[in-house]
XYZ file of C-alpha atoms in Angstrom:
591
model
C 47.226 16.208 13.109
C 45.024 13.731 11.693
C 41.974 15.683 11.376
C 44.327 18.315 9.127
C 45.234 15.734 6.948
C 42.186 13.998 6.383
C 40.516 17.878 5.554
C 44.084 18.239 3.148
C 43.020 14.894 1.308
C 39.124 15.648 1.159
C 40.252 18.721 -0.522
C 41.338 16.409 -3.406
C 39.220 13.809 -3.493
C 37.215 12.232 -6.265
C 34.166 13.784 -5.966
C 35.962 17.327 -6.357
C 38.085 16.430 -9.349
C 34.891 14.565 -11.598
C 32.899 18.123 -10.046
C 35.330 20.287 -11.327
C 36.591 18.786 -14.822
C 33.058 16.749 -15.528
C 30.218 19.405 -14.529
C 31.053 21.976 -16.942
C 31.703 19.130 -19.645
C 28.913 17.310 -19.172
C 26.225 19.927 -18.541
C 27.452 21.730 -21.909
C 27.729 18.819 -23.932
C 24.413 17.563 -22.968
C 22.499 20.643 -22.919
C 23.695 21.399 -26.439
C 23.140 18.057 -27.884
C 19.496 17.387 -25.898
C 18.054 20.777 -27.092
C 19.551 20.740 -30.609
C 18.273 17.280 -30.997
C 15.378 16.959 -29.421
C 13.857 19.759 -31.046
C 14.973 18.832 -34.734
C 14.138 15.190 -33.899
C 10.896 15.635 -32.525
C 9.230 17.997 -35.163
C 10.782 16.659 -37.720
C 9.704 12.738 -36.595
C 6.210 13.896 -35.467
C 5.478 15.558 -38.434
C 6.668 13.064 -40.694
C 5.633 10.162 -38.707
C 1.656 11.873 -38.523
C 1.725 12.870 -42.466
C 2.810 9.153 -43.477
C 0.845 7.165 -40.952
C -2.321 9.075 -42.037
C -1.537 8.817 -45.409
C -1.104 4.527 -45.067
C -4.510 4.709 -42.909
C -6.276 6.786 -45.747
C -5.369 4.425 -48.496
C -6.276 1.710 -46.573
C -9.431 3.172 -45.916
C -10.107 3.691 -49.116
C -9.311 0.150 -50.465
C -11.641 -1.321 -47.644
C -14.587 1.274 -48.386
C -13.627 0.300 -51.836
C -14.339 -3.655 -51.283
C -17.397 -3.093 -48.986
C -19.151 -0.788 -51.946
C -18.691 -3.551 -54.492
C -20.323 -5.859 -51.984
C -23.541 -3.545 -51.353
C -23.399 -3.670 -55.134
C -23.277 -7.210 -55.673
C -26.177 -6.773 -52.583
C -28.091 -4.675 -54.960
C -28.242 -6.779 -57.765
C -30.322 -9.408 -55.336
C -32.222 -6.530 -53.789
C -33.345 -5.367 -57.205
C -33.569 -8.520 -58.556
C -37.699 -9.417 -59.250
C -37.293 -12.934 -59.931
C -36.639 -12.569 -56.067
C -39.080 -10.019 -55.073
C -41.586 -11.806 -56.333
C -40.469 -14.803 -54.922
C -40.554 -13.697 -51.202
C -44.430 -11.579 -51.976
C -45.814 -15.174 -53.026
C -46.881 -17.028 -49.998
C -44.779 -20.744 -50.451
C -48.611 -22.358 -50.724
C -49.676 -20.053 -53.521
C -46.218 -20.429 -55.325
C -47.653 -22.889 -58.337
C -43.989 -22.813 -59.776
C -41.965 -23.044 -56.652
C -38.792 -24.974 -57.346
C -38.132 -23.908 -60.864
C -38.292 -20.395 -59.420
C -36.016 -21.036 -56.353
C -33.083 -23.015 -59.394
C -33.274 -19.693 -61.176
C -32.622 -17.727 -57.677
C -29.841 -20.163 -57.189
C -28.148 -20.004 -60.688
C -28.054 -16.326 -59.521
C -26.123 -16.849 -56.876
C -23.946 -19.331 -58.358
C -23.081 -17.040 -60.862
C -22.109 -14.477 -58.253
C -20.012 -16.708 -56.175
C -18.255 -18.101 -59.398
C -17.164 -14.363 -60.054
C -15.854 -13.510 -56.197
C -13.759 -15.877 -54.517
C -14.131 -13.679 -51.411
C -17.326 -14.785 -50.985
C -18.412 -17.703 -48.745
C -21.494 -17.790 -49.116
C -24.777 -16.465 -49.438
C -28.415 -16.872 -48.162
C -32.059 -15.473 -48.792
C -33.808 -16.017 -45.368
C -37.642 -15.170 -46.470
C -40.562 -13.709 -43.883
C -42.426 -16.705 -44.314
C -39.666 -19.422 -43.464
C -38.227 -19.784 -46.687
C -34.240 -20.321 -47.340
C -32.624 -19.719 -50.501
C -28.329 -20.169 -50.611
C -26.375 -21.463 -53.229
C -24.905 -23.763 -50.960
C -25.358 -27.983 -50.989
C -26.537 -30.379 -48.187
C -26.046 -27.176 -45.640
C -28.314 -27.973 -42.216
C -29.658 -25.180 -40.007
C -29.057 -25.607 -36.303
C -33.064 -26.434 -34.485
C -31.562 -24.639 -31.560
C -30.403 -20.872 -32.976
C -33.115 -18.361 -34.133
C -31.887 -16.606 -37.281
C -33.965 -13.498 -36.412
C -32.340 -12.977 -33.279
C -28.917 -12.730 -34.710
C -27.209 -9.739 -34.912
C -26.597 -9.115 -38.454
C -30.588 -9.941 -38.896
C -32.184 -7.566 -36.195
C -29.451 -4.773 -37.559
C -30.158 -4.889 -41.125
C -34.335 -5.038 -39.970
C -33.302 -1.983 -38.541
C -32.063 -0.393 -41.030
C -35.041 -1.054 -43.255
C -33.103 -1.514 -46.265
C -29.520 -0.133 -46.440
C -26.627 -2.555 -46.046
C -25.437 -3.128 -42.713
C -21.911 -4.394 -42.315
C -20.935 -6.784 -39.403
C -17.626 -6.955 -37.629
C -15.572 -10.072 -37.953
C -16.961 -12.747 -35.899
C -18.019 -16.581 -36.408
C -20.735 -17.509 -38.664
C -22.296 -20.409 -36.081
C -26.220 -21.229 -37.532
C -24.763 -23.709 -39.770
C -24.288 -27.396 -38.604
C -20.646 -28.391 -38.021
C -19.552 -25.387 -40.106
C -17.617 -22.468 -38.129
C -16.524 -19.661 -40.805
C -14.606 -16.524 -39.608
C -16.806 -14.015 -41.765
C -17.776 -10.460 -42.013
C -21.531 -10.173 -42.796
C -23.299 -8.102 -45.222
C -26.786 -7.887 -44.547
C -30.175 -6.100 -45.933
C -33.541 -6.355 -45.712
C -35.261 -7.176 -48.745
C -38.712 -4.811 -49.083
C -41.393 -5.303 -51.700
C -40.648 -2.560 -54.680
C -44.086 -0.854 -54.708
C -45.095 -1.028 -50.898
C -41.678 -1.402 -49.545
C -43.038 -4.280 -47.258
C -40.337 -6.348 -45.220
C -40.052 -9.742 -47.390
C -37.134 -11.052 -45.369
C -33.040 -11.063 -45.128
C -30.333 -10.922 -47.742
C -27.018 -12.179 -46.146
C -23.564 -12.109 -47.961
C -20.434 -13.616 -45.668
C -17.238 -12.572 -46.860
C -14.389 -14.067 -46.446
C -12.431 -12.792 -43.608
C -9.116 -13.094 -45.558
C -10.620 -10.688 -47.698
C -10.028 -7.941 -45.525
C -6.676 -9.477 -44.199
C -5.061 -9.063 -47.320
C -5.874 -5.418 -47.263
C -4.424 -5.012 -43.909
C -1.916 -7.294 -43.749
C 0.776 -5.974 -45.815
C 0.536 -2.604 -44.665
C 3.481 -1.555 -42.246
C 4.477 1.314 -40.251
C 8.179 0.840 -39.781
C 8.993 -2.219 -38.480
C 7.415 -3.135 -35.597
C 3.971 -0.554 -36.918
C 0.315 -2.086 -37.928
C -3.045 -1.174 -38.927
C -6.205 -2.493 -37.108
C -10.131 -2.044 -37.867
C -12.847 -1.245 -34.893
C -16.184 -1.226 -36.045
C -18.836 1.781 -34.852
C -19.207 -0.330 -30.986
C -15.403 -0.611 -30.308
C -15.325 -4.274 -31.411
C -12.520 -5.369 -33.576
C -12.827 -6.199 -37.424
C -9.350 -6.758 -37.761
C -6.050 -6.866 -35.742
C -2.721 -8.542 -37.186
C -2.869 -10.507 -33.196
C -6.477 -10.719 -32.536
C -5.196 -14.128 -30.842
C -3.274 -12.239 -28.523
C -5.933 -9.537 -27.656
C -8.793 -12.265 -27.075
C -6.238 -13.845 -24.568
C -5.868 -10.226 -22.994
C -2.001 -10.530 -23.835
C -1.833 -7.373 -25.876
C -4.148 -4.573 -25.307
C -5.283 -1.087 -27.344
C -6.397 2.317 -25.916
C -10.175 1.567 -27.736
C -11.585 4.064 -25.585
C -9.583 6.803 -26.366
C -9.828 5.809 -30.274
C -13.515 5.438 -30.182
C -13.962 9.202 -28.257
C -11.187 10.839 -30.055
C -11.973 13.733 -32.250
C -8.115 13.934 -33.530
C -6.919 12.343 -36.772
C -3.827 10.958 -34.325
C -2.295 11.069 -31.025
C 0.554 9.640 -28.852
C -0.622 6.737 -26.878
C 2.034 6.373 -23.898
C 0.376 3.560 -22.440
C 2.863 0.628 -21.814
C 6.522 0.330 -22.678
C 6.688 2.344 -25.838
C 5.376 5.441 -27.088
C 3.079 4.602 -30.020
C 1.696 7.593 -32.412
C -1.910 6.153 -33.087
C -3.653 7.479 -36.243
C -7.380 7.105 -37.256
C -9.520 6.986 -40.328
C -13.303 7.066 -40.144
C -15.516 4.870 -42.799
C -18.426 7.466 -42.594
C -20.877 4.515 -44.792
C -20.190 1.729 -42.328
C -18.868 3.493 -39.402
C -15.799 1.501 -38.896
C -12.281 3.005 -38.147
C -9.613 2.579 -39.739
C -6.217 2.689 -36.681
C -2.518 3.235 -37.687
C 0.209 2.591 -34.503
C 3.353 3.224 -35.422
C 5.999 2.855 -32.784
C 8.242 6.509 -32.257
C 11.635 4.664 -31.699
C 11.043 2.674 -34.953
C 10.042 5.343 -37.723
C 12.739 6.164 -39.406
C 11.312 8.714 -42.070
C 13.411 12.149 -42.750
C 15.848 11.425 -40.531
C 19.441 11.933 -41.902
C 19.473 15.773 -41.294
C 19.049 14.550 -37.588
C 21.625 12.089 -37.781
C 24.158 13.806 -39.256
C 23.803 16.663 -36.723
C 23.558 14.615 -33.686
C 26.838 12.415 -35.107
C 28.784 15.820 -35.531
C 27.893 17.461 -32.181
C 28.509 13.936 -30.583
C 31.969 13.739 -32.445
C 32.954 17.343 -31.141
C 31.598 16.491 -27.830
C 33.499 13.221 -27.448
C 36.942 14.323 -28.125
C 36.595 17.183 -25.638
C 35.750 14.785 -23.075
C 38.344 12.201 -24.081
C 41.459 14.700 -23.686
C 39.696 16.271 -20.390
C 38.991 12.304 -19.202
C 42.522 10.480 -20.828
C 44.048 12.630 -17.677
C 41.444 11.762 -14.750
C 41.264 8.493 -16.114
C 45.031 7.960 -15.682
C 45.119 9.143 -12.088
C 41.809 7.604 -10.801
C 42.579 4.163 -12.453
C 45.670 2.734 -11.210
C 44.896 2.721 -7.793
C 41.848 1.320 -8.135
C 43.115 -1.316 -10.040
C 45.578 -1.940 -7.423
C 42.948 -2.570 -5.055
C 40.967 -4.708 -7.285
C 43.612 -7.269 -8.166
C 44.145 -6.811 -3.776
C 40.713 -7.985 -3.585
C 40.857 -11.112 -6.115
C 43.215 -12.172 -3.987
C 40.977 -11.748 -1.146
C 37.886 -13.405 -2.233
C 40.683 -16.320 -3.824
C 40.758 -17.327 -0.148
C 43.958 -14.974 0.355
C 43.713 -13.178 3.432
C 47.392 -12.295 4.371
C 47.668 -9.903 1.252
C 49.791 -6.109 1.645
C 47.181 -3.240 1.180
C 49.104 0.253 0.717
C 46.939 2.770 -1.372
C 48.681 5.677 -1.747
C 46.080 8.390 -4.121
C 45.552 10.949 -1.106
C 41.481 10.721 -2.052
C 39.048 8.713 -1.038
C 40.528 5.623 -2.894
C 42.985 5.297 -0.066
C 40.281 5.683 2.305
C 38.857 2.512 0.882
C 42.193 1.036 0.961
C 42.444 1.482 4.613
C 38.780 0.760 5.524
C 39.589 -2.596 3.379
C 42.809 -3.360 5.578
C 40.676 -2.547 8.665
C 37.847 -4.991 7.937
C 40.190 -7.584 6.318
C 42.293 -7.731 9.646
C 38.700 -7.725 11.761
C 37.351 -10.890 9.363
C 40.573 -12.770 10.126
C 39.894 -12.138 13.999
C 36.285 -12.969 13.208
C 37.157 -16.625 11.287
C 39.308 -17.361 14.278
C 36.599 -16.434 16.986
C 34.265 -18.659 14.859
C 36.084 -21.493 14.617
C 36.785 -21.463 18.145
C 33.256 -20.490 18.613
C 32.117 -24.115 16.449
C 34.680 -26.069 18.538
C 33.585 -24.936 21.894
C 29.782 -25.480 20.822
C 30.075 -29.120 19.148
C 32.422 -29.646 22.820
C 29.274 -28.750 24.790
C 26.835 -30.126 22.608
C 27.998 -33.590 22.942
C 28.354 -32.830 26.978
C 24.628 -31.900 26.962
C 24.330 -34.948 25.122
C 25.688 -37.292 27.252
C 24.609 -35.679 30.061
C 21.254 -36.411 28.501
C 21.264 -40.114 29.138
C 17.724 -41.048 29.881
C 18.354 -42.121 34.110
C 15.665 -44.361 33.578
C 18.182 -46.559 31.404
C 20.551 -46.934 33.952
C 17.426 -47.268 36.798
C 15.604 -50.318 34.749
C 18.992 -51.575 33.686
C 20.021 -52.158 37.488
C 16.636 -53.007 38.550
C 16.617 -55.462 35.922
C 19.723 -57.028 37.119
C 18.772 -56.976 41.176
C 15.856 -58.938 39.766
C 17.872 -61.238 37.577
C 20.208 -61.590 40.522
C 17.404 -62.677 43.138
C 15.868 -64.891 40.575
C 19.376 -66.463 40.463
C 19.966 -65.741 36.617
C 23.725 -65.494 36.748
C 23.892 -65.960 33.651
C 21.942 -62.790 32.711
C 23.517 -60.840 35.143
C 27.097 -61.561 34.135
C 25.829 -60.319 30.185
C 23.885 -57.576 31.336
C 26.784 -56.119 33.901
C 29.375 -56.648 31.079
C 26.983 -55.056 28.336
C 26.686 -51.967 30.743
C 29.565 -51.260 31.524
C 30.969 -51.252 28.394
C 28.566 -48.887 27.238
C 29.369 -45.953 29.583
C 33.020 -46.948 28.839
C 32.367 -45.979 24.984
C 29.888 -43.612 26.072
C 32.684 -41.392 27.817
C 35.726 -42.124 25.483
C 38.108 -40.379 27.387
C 36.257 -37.020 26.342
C 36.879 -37.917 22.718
C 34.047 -36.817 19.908
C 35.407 -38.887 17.290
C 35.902 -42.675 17.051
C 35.826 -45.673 14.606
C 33.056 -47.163 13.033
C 33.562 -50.307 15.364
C 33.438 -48.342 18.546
C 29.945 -46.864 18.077
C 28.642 -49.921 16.252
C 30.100 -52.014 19.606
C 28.497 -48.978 21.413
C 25.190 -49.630 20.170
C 25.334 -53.375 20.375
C 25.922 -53.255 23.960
C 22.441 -51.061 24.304
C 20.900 -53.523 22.661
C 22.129 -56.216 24.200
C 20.200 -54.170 27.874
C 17.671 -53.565 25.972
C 17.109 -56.864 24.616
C 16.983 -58.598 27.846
C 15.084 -56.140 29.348
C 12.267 -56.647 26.796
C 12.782 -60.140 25.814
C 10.594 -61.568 22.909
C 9.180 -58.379 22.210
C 12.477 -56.818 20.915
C 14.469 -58.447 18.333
C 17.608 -56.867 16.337
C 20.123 -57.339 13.264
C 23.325 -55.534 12.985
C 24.937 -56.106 9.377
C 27.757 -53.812 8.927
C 30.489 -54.035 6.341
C 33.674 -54.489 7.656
C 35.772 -52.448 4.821
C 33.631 -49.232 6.862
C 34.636 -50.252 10.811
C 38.137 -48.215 10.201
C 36.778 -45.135 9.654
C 36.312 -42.145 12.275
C 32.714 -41.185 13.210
C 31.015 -38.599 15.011
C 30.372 -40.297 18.546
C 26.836 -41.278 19.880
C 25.367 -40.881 16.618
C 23.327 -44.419 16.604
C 21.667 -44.446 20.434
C 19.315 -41.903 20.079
C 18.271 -42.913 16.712
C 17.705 -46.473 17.821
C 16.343 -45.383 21.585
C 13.822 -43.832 19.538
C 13.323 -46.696 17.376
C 12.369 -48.783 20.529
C 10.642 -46.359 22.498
C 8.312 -44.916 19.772
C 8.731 -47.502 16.967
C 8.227 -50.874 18.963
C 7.793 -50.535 22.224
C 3.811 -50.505 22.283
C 3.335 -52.567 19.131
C 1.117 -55.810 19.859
C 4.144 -58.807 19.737
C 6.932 -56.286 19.794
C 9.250 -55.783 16.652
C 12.616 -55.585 15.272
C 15.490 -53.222 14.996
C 17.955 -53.266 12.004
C 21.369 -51.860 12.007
C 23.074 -51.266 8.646
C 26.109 -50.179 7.472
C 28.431 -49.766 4.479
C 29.769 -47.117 1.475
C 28.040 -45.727 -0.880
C 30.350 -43.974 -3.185
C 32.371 -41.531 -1.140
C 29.549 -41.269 1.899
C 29.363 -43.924 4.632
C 25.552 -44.923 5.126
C 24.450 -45.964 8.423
C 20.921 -47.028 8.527
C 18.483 -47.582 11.744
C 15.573 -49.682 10.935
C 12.325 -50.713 12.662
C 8.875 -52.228 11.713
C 6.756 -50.178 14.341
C 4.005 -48.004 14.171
C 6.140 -45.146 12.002
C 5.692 -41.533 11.576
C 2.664 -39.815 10.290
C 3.250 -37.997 6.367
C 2.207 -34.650 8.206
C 5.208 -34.697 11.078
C 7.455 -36.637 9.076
C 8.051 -33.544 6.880
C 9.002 -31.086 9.533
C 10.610 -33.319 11.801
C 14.442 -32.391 11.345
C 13.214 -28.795 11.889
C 10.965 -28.952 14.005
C 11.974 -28.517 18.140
C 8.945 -29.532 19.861
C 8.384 -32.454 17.155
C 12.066 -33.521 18.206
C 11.121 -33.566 21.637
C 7.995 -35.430 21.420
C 9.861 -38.167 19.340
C 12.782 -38.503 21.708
C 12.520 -36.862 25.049
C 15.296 -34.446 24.420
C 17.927 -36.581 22.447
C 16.351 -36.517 19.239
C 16.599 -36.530 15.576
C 17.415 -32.587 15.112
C 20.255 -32.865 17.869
C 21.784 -36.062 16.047
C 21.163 -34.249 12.357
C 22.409 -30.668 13.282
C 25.485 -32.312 15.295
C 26.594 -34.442 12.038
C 26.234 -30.519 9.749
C 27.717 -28.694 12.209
C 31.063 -30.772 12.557
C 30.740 -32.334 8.811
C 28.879 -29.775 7.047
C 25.551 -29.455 5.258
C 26.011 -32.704 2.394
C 25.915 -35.036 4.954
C 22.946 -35.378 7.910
C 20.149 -37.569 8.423
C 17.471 -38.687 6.158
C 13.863 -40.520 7.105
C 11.595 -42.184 5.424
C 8.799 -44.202 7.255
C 5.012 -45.475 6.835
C 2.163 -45.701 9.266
C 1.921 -49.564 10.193
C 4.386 -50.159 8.374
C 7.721 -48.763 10.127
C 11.018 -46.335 9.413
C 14.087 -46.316 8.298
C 16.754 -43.433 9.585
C 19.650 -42.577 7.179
C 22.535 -41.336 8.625
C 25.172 -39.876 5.786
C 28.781 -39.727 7.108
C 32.107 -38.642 5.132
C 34.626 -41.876 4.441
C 37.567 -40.249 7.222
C 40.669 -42.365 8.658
């Protein structure tokens, strides 16, 4: 009977109904909007987005082809110039008029440099050593070679014709760093064409930012400049591509023989678009970002809003009913399960949708009922656990305590100290008597601190001058319930790995009070203390704990207090070789 019931309701569940009304909806609305859009959108935004990015990359082309010809003009005018030919043919020794003809060479210049602002500056570097710039009180660096610069051995090579640089930093000048682009041409003699030396112009790198800069694709869309190598000219974040935060496909660019293509490196699809300087070899790149062009496209929006308007109230009036029936059951069982997770766990689940929904319902009753059983086994799991846990700890007690303690006081006794009998007897027993406390794991403040006294008080005579101890506890704390046999093992430890082989013995310090709404319990000694590298592992660690305390150690104590209090309260420890440690024990304030 149930197995025809449960195939009645899976004929009716969920799955069929959003099959059944959603399939046919969904594959026919988006099969008619993704073909009638995508192929409307993507011809009409390729096309476009191509024509106009090519269009922005020619002009700027243009305008920088533009700039650099007026510079390999103004480079003419010095290459042609004779008061400069001459100049650099006349060796400097045979040059009878040498510095009125270098002022004349330099009025030149000035002259140019007064008419472009784009210029930085400009220098005449001659075969025979000479240097000719308009510039004042400029210093060479001893250390760079002029002819071994790139814009020098490039323009030697090219005998002649202007040779453009990419951007870089001008660097042969003392405590000068320009960003430039070089212009640079060898100067031959008119008649023989004989290499007289170097013309260099640097232009202003902002020169060629301006062109670029206010050129945008879209919004997010650029221009860059590569020169004939792959290096880069320009690039609106040349910061962030030095850095290696931002990259471009220069590969592809540089081996390209396209005018554009779609670079789908990275996150976004980016159309690239290139324009090739033929005189200096540099190329011009356009990326414009597909998702933010937004050329020609109403025709596509108004399509895709009226097929998505069609589309949407179809699926509204075939949803508004599934909607209805899927919804308020599973609303039911969400406001069930608030209540749940609000700590809740005696709620009424009874789903009735004969679908999977009251499946879930059921399944949710089923695991709620098992967590309840669960919570119960635990706590009675915790309780049994922290019962044997403090069994195994008092069964713990080190015989050798009890052995010395009654060997010490046969020995007292025979040497007739009655005295020291009488105290130790007394101390003893009232140590096991706290020690078993009637089976109880709780008891006051006063009980464990009397607890511990007592120890010490064996202990103490045991080891005579070379154990001392202080207990200083506030007495607004001795009320209050704690965790028993918390201090013994702390202080055991104190003495047995703290003092016990220290030359002249040492001393153990008890402390107590509140501290806000903790009680702080503090175990003291000036012993050898704990080495950095153990001291950070040592509430974790189980063979550290052992080696500190012979079983009954500073894990057992800490992972008894979060077990039964919880994880905000424990032990701390802080201690220095030679110099000693200092155990915090963090207890709630409970009457």
């Amino acid at each position: 009977m149930f197995k025809q019931n449960n195939k009645k309701k899976q004929s009716r569940s969920i799955q069929a109904h959003i099959l059944i009304y959603f399939s046919i909806l969904i594959i026919a609305t988006v099969s008619a909007m993704g073909a009638i859009f995508y192929y409307k959108s993507s011809r009409t935004i390729e096309k476009n987005a191509d024509e106009y990015a090519y269009q922005i990359v020619d002009q700027v082309g243009r305008n920088v082809e533009y700039y650099i010809g007026y510079m390999e003009d103004v480079s003419s005018i010095l290459y042609y110039n004779p008061i400069i030919n001459s100049y650099l043919m006349t060796k400097p020794e045979n040059l009878w008029n040498k510095e009125a003809e270098e002022q004349k060479i330099v009025a030149l210049l000035d002259s140019i440099m007064k008419m472009r602002s784009d210029i930085v500056s400009i220098y005449i570097f001659g075969r025979d050593g000479q240097v000719i710039t308009n510039e004042r009180n400029y210093k060479l660096k001893e250390y760079v070679d002029i002819r071994e610069l790139s814009w020098y051995t490039e323009a030697i090579k090219k005998q002649g014709l202007p040779v453009v640089s990419s951007s870089h930093v001008q660097n042969f000048i003392k405590d000068r760093h320009n960003w430039v682009v070089s212009l640079s041409r060898q100067i031959n003699a008119f008649q023989t064409q004989e290499h007289l030396g170097v013309l260099l112009i640097d232009l202003n790198y902002k020169a060629i930012t301006d062109i670029c800069s206010k050129i945008n694709l879209g919004q997010k869309g650029y221009v860059f400049i590569l020169d004939e190598a792959g290096n880069i000219v320009y690039h609106p974040q040349q910061q962030l591509i030095y850095t290696r935060l931002k990259s471009e496909n220069i590969e592809r660019i540089l081996n390209t023989t396209q005018r554009s293509f779609i670079d789908a490196e990275g996150k976004e699809k980016k159309l690239v678009t290139i324009k090739t300087l033929p005189k200096v070899g540099w190329k011009i790149v356009g990326v414009s970002y597909l998702d933010d062009l937004s050329l020609s496209k109403d025709d596509i929006r108004n399509s895709y809003i009226m097929i998505t308007l069609v589309c949407l109230l179809i699926a509204t009036l075939i949803s508004a009913k599934i909607a209805s029936n899927i919804s308020r059951p599973i609303k039911k069982l969400e406001a069930l399960m608030r209540r749940v997770e609000d700590g809740d766990f005696d709620v009424d689940i009874d789903i009735r949708s004969n679908d999977e929904i009251e499946h879930l319902g059921t399944s949710f009753k089923v695991m709620l009922q098992r967590i309840k059983e669960l919570m119960k086994q635990t706590k009675e799991d915790q309780a049994a656990i922290r019962r044997s846990e403090l069994k195994a700890l008092q069964a713990q007690i080190n015989p050798h305590f009890l052995y010395n303690a009654l060997d010490a006081i046969v020995w007292m006794a025979e040497s007739k100290k009655h005295d020291k009998v009488v105290l130790m007897t007394s101390a003893l027993a009232k140590y096991f008597r706290i020690s078993l406390s009637k089976g109880k794991e709780v008891i006051q403040v006063k009980d464990e601190i009397e607890h511990i006294k007592n120890y010490l008080v064996i202990q103490k005579i045991r080891y005579d001058k070379k154990l001392e101890y202080t207990i200083d506890v506030d007495q607004d704390i001795l009320k209050y319930d704690i965790l028993k046999l918390v201090l013994q093992p702390l202080v055991e430890n104190s003495i047995y790995h703290g003092i016990k082989n220290l030359p002249g013995g040492g001393t153990v310090e008890i402390v107590g009070k509140q501290v806000d709404d903790k009680i702080l319990l503090q175990v003291k000694d000036n012993g050898v203390g704990i080495p950095e590298e153990r001291l950070e592992n040592i509430l974790q660690s189980e063979s550290e704990d052992k080696v500190r305390t012979g079983g009954v150690g500073l894990k057992n104590v800490h992972e008894r207090i979060q077990l039964y209090y919880g994880e905000a309260y424990g032990l701390s420890i802080e201690s220095k070789v030679n110099v000693g440690t200092t155990v915090n024990v963090w207890l709630p304030v409970i009457i």
